[in-house]
PDB file of C-alpha atoms in Angstrom:
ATOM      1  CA  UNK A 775      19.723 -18.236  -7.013  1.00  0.00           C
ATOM      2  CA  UNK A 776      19.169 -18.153  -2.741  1.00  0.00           C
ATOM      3  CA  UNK A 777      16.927 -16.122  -1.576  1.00  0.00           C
ATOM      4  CA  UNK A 778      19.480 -13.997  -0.609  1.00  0.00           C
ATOM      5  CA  UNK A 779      20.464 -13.132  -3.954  1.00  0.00           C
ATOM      6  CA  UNK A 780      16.108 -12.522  -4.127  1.00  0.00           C
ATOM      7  CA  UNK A 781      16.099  -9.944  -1.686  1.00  0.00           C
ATOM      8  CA  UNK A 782      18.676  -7.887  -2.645  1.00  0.00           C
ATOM      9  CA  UNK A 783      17.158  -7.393  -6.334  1.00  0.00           C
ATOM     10  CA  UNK A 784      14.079  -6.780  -5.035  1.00  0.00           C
ATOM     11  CA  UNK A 785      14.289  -4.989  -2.387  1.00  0.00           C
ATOM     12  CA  UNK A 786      12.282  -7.586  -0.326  1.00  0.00           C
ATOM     13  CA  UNK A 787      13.567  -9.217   3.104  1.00  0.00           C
ATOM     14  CA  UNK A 788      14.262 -12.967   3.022  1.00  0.00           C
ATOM     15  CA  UNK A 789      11.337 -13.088   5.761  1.00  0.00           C
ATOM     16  CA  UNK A 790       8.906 -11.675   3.409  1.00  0.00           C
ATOM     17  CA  UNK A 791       9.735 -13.923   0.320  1.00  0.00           C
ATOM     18  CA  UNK A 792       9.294 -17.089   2.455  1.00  0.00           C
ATOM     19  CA  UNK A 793       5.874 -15.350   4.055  1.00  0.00           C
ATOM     20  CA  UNK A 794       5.048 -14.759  -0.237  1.00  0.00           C
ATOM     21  CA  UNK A 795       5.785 -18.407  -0.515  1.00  0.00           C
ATOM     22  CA  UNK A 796       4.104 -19.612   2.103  1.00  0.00           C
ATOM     23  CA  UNK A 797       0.840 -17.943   1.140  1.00  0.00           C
ATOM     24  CA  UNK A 798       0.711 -19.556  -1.874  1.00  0.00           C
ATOM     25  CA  UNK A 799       2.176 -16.030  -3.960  1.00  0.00           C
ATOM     26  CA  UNK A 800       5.060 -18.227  -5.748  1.00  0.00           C
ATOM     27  CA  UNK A 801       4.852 -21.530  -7.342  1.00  0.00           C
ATOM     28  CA  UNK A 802       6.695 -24.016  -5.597  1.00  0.00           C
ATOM     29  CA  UNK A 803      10.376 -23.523  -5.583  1.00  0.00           C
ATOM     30  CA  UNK A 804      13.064 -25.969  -6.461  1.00  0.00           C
ATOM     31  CA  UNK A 805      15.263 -26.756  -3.686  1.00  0.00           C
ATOM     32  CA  UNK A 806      19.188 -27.556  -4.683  1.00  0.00           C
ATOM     33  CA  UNK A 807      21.075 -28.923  -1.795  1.00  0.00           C
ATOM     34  CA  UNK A 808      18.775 -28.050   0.808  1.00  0.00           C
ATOM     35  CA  UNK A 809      18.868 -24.331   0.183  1.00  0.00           C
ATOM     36  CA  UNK A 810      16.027 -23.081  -2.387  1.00  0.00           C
ATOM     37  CA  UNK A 811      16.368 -22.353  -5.588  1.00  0.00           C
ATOM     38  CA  UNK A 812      14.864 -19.338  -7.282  1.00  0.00           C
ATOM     39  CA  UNK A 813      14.404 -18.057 -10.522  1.00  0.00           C
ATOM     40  CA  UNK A 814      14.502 -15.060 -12.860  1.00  0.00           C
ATOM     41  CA  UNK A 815      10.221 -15.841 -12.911  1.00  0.00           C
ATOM     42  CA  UNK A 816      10.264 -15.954  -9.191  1.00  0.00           C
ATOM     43  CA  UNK A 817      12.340 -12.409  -9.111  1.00  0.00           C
ATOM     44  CA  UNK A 818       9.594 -11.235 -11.230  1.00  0.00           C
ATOM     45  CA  UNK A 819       6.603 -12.216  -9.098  1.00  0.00           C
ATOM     46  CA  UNK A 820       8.199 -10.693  -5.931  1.00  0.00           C
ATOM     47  CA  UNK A 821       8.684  -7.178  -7.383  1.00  0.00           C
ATOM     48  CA  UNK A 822       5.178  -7.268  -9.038  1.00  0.00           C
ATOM     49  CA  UNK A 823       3.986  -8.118  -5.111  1.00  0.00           C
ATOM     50  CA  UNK A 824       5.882  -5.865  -3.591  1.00  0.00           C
ATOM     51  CA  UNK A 825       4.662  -3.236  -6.049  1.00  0.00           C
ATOM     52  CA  UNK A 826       0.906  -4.215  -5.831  1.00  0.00           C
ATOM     53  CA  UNK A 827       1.584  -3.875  -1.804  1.00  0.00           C
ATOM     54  CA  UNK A 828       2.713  -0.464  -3.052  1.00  0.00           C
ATOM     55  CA  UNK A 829      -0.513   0.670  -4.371  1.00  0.00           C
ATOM     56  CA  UNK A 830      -2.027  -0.296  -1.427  1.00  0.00           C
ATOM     57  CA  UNK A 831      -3.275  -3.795  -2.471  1.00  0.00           C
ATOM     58  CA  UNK A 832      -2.578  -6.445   0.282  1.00  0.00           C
ATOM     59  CA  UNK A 833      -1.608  -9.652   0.370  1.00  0.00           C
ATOM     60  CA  UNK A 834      -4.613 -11.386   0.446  1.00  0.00           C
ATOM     61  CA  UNK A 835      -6.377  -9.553  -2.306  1.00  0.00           C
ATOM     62  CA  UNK A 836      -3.052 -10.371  -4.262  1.00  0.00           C
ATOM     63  CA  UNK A 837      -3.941 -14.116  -3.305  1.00  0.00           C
ATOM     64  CA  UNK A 838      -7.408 -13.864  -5.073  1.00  0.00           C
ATOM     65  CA  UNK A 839      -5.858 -12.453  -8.103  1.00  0.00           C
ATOM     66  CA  UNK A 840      -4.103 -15.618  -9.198  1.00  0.00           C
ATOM     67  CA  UNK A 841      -5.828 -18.373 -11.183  1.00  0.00           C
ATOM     68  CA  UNK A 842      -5.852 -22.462 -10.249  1.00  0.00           C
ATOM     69  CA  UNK A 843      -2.477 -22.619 -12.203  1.00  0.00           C
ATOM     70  CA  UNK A 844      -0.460 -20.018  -9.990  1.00  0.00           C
ATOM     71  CA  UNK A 845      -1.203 -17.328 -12.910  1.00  0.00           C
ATOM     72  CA  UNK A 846      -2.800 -14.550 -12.924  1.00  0.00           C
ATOM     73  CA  UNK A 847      -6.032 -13.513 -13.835  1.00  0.00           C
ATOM     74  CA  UNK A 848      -5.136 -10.415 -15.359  1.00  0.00           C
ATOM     75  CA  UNK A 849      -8.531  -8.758 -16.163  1.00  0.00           C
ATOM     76  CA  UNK A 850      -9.712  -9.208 -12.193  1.00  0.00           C
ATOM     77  CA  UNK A 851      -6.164  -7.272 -12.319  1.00  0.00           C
ATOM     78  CA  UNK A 852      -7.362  -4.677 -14.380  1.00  0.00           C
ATOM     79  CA  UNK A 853     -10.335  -4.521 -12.455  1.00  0.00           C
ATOM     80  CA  UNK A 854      -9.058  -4.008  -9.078  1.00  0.00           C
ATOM     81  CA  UNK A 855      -6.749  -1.660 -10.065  1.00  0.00           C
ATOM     82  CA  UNK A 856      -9.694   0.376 -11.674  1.00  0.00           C
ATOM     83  CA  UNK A 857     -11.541  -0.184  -8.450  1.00  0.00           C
ATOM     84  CA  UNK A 858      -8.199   1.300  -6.328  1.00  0.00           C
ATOM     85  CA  UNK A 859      -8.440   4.253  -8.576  1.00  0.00           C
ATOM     86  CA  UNK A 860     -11.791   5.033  -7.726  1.00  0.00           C
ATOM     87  CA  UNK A 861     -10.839   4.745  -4.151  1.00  0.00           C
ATOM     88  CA  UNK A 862      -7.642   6.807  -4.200  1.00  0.00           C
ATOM     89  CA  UNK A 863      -9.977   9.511  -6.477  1.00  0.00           C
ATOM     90  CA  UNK A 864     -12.938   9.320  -3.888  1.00  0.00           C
ATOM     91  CA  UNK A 865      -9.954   9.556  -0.771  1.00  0.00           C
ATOM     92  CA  UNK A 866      -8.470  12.911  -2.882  1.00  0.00           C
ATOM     93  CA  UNK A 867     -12.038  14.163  -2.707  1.00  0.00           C
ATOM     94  CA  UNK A 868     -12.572  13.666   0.819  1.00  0.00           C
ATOM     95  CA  UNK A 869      -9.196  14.912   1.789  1.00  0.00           C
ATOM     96  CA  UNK A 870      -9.813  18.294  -0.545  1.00  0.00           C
ATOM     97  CA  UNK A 871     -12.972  18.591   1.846  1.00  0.00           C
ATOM     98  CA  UNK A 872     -11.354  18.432   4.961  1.00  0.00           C
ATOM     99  CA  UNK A 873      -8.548  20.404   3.622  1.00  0.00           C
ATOM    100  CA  UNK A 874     -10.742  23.288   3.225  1.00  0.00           C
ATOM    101  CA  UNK A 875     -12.547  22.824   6.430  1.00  0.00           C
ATOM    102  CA  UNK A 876      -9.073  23.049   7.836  1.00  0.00           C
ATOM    103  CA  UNK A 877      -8.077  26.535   6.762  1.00  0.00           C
ATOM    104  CA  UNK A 878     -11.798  27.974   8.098  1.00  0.00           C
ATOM    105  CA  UNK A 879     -11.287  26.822  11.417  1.00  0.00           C
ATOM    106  CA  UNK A 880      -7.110  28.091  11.079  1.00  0.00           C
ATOM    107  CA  UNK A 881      -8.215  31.592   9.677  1.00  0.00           C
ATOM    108  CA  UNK A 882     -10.868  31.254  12.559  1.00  0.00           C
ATOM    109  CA  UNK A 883      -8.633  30.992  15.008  1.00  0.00           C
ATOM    110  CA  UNK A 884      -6.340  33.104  13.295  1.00  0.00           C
ATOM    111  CA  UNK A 885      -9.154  36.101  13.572  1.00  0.00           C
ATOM    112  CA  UNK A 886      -9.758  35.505  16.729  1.00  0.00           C
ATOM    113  CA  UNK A 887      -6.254  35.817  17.591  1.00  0.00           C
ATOM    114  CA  UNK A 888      -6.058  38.749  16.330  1.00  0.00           C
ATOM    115  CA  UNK A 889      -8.793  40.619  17.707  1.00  0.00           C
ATOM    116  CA  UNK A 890      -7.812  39.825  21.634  1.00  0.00           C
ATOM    117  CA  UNK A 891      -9.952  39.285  24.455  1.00  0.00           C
ATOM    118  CA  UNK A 892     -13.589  38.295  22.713  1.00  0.00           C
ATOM    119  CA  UNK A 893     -15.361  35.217  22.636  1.00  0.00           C
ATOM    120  CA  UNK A 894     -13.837  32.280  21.109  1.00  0.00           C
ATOM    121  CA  UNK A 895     -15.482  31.603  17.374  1.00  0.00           C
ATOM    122  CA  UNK A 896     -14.241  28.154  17.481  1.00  0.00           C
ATOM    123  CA  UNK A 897     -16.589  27.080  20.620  1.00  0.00           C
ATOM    124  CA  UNK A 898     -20.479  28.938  20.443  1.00  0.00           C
ATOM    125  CA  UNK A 899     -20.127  29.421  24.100  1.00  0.00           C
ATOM    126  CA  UNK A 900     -17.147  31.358  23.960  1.00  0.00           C
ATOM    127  CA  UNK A 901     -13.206  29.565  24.824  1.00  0.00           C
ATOM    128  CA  UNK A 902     -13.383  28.553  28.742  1.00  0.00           C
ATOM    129  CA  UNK A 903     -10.685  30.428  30.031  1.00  0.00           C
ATOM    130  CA  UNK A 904     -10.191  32.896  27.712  1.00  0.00           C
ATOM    131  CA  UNK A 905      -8.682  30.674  25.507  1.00  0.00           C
TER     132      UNK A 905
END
């Protein structure tokens, strides 16, 4: 199939499968008349790259991932995708943190609001200008 045919199943643009191919992501493919020729296996490998990039892996970690024969190396697979679970958990935490900090400084400013013309509780000197 052209990789027209490609990027319309998968979503991906024809300038992204030939950047895919380029890096090395899919094995060489078959030309037929000048004009590439993909495969059902080559459909396959650009939706499972397109849904690593997804999950926040890029390309070059993708690149790592294979094995000498074009494969891959599906318990460093396993592994990373532990290892971007760990990071998405550690990025919840963080974010929970700052979510919290958030609503102090809003019911803060909220209070202060509400109460008029005394210092500011968001500055310790007080808001310049009243604000």
């Amino acid at each position: 199939m052209r990789i027209s045919e490609v990027a319309r199943r998968t979503g991906a643009s024809a300038k992204a499968i030939r950047l895919y191919e380029a890096r090395g992501l899919l094995p060489p493919v078959p030309r037929l008349n000048r004009y590439r020729d993909y495969s059902e296996q080559d459909v396959a490998w650009v939706q499972l790259i397109r849904q690593a990039l997804g999950l926040g892996i890029g390309l070059a970690t993708i690149t790592r991932l294979q094995r000498g024969d074009g494969q891959l190396d599906w318990p460093a697979v396993l592994a990373l995708l532990e290892r971007q679970r760990t990071a998405i958990a550690a990025e919840r935490e963080r974010l929970a943190r700052v979510e919290v900090e958030l609503q102090q400084v809003v019911d803060e400013l909220r209070q202060w609001l509400q109460q008029g013309d005394g210092p500011c509780v968001l500055v310790p000197a007080g808001c310049p200008g009243g604000v």
